[in-house]
mmCIF file of C-alpha atoms in Angstrom:
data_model
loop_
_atom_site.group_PDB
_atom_site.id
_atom_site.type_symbol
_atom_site.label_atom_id
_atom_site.label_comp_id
_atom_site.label_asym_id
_atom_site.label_seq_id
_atom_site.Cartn_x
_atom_site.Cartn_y
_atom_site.Cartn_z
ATOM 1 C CA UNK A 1 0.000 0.000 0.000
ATOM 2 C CA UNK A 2 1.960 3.255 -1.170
ATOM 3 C CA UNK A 3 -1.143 5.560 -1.594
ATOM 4 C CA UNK A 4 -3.905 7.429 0.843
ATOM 5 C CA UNK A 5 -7.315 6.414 0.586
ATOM 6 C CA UNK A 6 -9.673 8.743 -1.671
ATOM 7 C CA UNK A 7 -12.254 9.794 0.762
ATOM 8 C CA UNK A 8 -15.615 9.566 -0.394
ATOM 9 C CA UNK A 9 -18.130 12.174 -1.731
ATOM 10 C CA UNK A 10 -19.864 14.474 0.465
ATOM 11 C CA UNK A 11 -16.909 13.522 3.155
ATOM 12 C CA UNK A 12 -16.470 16.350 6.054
ATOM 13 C CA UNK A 13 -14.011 15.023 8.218
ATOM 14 C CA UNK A 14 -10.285 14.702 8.759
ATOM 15 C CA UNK A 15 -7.967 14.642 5.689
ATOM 16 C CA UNK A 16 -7.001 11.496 4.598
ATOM 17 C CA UNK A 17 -3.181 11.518 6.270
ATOM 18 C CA UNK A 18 -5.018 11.717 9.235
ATOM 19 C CA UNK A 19 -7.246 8.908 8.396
ATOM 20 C CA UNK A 20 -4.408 6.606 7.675
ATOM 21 C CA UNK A 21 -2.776 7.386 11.086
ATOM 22 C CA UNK A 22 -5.719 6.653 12.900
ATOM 23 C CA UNK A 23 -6.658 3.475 11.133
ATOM 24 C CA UNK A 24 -3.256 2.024 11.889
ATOM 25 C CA UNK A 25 -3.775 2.845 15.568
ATOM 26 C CA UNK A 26 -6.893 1.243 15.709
ATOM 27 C CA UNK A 27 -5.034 -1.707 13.554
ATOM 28 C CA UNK A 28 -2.659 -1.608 16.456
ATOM 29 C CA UNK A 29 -5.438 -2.835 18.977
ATOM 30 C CA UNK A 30 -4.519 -6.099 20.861
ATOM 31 C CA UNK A 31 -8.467 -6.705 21.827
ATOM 32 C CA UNK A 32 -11.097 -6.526 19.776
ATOM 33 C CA UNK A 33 -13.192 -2.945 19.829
ATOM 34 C CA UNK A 34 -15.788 -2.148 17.563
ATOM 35 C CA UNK A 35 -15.005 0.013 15.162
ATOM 36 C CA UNK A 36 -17.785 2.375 16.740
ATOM 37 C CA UNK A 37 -15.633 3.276 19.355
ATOM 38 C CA UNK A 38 -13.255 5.305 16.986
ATOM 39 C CA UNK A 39 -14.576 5.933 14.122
ATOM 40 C CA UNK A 40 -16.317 9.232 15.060
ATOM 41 C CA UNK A 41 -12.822 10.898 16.007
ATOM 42 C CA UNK A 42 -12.109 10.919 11.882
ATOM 43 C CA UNK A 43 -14.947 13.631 11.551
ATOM 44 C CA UNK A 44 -13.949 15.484 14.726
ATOM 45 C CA UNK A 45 -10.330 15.152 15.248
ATOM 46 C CA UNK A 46 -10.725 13.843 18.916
ATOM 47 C CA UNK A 47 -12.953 16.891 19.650
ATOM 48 C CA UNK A 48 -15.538 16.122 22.179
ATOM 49 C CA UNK A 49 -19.142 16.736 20.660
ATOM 50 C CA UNK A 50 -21.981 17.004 22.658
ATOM 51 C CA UNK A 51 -24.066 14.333 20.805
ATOM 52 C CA UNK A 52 -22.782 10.689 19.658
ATOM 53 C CA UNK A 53 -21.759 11.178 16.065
ATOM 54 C CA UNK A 54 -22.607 8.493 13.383
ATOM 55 C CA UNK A 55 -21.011 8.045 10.069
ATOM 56 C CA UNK A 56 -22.912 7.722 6.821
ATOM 57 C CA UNK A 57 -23.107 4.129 5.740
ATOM 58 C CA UNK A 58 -21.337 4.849 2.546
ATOM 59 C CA UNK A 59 -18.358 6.613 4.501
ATOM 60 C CA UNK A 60 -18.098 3.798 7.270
ATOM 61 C CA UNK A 61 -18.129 1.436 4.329
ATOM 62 C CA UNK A 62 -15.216 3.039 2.435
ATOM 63 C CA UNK A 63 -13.259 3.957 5.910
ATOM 64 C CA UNK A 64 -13.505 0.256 6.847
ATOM 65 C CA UNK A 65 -12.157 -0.951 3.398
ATOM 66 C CA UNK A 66 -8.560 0.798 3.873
ATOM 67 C CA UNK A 67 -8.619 -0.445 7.308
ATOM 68 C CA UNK A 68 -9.163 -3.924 6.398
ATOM 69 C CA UNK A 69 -6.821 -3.172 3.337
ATOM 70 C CA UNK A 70 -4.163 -1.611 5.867
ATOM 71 C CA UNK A 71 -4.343 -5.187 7.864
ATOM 72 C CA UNK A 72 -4.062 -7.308 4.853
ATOM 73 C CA UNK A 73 -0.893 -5.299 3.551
ATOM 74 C CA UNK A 74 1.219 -5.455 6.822
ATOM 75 C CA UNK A 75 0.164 -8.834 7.167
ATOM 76 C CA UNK A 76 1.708 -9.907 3.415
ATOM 77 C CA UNK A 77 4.884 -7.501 4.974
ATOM 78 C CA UNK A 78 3.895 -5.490 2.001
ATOM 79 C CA UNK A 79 2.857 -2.055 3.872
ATOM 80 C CA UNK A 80 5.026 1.229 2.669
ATOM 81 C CA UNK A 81 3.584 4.020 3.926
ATOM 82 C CA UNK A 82 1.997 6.764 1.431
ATOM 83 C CA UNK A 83 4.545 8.925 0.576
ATOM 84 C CA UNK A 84 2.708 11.910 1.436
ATOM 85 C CA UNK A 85 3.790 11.038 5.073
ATOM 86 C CA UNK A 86 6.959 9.302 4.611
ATOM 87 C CA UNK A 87 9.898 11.195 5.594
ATOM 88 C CA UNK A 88 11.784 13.237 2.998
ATOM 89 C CA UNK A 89 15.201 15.012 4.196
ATOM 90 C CA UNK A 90 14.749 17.190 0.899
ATOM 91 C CA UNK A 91 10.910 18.296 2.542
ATOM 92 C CA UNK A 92 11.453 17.833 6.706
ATOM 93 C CA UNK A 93 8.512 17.263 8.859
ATOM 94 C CA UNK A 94 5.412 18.290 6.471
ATOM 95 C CA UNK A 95 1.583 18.890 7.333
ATOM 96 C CA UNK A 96 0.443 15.178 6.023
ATOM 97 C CA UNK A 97 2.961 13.843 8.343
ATOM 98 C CA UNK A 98 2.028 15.915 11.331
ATOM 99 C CA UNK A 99 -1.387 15.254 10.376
ATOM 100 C CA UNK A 100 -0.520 11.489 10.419
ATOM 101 C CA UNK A 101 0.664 11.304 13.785
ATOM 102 C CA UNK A 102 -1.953 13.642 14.734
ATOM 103 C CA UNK A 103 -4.649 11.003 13.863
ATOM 104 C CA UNK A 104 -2.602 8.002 14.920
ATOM 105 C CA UNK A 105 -2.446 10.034 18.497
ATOM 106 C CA UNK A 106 -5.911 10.662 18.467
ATOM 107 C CA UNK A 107 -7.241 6.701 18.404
ATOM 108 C CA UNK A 108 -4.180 5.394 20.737
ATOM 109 C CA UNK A 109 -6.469 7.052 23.751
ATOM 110 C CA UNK A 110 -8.880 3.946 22.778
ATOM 111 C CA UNK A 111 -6.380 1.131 22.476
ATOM 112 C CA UNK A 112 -3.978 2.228 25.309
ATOM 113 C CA UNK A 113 -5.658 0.275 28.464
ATOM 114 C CA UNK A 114 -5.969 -2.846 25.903
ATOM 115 C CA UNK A 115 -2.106 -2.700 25.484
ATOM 116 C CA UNK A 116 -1.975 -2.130 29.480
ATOM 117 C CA UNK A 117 -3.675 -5.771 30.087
ATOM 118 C CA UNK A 118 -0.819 -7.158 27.648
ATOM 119 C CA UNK A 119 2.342 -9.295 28.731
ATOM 120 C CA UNK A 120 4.406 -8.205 25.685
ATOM 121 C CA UNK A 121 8.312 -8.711 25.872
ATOM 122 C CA UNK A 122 11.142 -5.689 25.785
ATOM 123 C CA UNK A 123 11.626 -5.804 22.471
ATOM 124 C CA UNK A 124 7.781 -4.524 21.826
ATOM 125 C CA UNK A 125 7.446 -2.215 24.773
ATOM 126 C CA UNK A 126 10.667 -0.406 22.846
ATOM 127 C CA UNK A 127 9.370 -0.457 19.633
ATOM 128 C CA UNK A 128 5.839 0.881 21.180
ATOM 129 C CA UNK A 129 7.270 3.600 22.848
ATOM 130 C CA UNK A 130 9.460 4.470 19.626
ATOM 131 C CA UNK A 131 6.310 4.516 17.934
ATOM 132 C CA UNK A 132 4.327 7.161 20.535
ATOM 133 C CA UNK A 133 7.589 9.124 20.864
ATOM 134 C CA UNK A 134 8.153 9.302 17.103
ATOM 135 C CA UNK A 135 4.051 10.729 16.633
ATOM 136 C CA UNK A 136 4.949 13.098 19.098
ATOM 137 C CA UNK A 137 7.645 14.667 17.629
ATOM 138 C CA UNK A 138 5.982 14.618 14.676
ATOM 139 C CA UNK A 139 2.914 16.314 15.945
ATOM 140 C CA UNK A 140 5.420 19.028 17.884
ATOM 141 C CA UNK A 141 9.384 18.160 17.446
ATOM 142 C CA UNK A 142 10.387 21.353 19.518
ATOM 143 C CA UNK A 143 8.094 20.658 22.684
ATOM 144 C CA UNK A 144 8.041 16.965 22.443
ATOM 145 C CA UNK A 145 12.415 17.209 22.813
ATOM 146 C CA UNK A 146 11.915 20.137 25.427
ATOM 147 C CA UNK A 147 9.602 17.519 27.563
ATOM 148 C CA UNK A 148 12.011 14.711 27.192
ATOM 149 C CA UNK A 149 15.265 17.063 28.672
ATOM 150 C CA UNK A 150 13.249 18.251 31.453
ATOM 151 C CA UNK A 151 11.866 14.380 32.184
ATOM 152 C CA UNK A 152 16.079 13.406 31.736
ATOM 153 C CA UNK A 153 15.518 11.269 29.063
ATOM 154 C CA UNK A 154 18.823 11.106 27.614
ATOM 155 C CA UNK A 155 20.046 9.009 24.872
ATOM 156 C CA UNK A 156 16.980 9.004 21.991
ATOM 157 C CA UNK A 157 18.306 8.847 18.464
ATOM 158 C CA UNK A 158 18.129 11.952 16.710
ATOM 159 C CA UNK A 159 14.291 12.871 15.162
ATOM 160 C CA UNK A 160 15.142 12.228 12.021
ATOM 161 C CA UNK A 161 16.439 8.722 12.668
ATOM 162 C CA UNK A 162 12.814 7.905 13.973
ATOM 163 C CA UNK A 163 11.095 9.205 11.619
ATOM 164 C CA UNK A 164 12.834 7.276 8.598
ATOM 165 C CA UNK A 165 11.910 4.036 10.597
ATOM 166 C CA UNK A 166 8.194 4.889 11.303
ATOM 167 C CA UNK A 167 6.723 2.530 8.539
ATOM 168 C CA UNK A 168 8.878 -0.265 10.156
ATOM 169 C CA UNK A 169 7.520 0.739 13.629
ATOM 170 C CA UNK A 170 4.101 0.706 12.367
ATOM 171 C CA UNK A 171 4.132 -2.773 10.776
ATOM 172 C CA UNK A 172 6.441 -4.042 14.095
ATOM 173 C CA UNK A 173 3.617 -2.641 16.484
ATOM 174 C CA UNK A 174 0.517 -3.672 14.342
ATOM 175 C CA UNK A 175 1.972 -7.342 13.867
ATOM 176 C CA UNK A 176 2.703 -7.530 17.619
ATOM 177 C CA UNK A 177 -0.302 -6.640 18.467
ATOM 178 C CA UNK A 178 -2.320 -9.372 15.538
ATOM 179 C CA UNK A 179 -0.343 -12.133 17.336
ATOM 180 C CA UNK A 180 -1.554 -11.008 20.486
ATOM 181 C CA UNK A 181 -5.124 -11.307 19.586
ATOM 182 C CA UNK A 182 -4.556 -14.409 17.993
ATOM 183 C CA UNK A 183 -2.751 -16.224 20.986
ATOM 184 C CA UNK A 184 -5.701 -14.898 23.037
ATOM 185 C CA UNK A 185 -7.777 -16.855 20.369
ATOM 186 C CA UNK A 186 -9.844 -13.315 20.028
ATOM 187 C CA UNK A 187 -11.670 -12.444 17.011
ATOM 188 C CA UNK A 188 -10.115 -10.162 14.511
ATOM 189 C CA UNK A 189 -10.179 -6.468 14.975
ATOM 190 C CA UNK A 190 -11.081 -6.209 11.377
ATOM 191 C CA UNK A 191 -14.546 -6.724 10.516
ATOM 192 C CA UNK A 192 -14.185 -7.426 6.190
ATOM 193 C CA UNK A 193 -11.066 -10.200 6.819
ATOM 194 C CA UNK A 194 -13.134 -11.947 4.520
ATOM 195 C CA UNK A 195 -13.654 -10.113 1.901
ATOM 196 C CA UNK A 196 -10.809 -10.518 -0.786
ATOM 197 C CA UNK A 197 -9.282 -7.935 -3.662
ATOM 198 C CA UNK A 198 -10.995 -9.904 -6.439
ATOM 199 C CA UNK A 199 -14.462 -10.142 -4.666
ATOM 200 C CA UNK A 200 -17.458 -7.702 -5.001
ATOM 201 C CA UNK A 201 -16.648 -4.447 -3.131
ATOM 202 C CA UNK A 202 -19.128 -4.731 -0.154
ATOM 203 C CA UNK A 203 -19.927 -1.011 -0.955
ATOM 204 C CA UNK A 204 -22.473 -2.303 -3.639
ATOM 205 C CA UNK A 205 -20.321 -0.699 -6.535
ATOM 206 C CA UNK A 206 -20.622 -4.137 -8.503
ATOM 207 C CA UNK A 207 -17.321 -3.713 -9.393
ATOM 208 C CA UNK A 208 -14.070 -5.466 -7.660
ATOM 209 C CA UNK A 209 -13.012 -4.802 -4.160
ATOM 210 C CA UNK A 210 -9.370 -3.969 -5.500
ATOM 211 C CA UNK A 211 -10.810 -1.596 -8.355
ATOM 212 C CA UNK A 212 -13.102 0.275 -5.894
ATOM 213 C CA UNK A 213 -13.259 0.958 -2.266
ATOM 214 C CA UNK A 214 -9.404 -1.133 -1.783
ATOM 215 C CA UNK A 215 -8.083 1.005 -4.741
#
């Protein structure tokens, strides 16, 4: 997967960089949720509204194909993130990266406690926290670096280091968490596991899932 989803028509939310943050994060979930629980934060950004808001069927649809189609990349080990938030020396930190952590940041709040109830070894406790430091920095590189001096945190690569190995982080953490769910002989976090990139798009398109809402 090298490319952002095309939000639908009529969409009012979050850009898509932000989308494809936040759908990893809630890929990243080591318990089943339903999809419910997040989904509303991709219209308001995390913003607290006063009344529950529910997506149009059409927009759930299409946000739950990339998420499924997100799964079924870093499963095959075939997940490259978009290049609209992949780090570029030449371009530094842009807005669809900041974005991107912004909306990976925004779902964590919902999977964090799940993680909490995990035994998970060293190795993916360092990789997790590599992953929330790196969104940080990308969300506020300045502040995030100020916090860590003041907490004595002393010996982080440079920013730039992280960033370059977010995609592996991503896949690392998301994989991690898969096996965790599995061993726990939970259900799948994704909903449409079963729907494949020849079958009918389960939008109602009549065309193929790969051709249409997995494009």
């Amino acid at each position: 997967m090298t490319e952002l989803m095309t939000l639908p028509a009529g969409w009012d939310g979050m850009p898509a960089s932000f989308i494809e943050g936040a759908l990893l994060a809630a890929n990243a979930n080591p318990k089943p949720l339903e999809p419910e629980a997040w989904l509303p934060v991709l219209v308001t950004g995390g913003v607290a509204e006063d009344e529950q808001l529910a997506l149009a069927d059409d927009h759930k649809m299409a946000i739950l194909n990339h998420f499924e189609l997100q799964y079924r990349y870093i499963k095959a080990g075939e997940y490259v993130l978009p290049a609209q938030v992949s780090w570029q020396e030449a371009t530094g930190v842009t807005e669809d990266m900041s974005h991107f952590a912004e909306g990976f940041l925004a779902v964590w709040p919902f999977i964090e406690s799940n993680w909490g109830e995990q035994q998970i070894s060293d190795g993916t406790m360092r990789m997790l926290s590599a992953l929330l430091t790196t969104c940080m920095l990308l969300v506020d590189e300045s502040s995030t670096l100020a916090q860590m001096e003041e907490a004595g945190v002393v010996g982080m690569p440079q920013p730039q280091e992280l960033y370059v190995q977010l995609s592996l982080m991503l896949t690392e953490v998301v994989m991690a968490a898969d096996e965790l769910q599995q061993g726990a002989g939970a259900q799948a976090v994704n909903p449409y596991k079963e729907t494949g990139r020849n079958d009918a798009c389960l939008c109602g398109s009549g065309k193929k899932f790969k051709q249409c809402c997995g494009k």
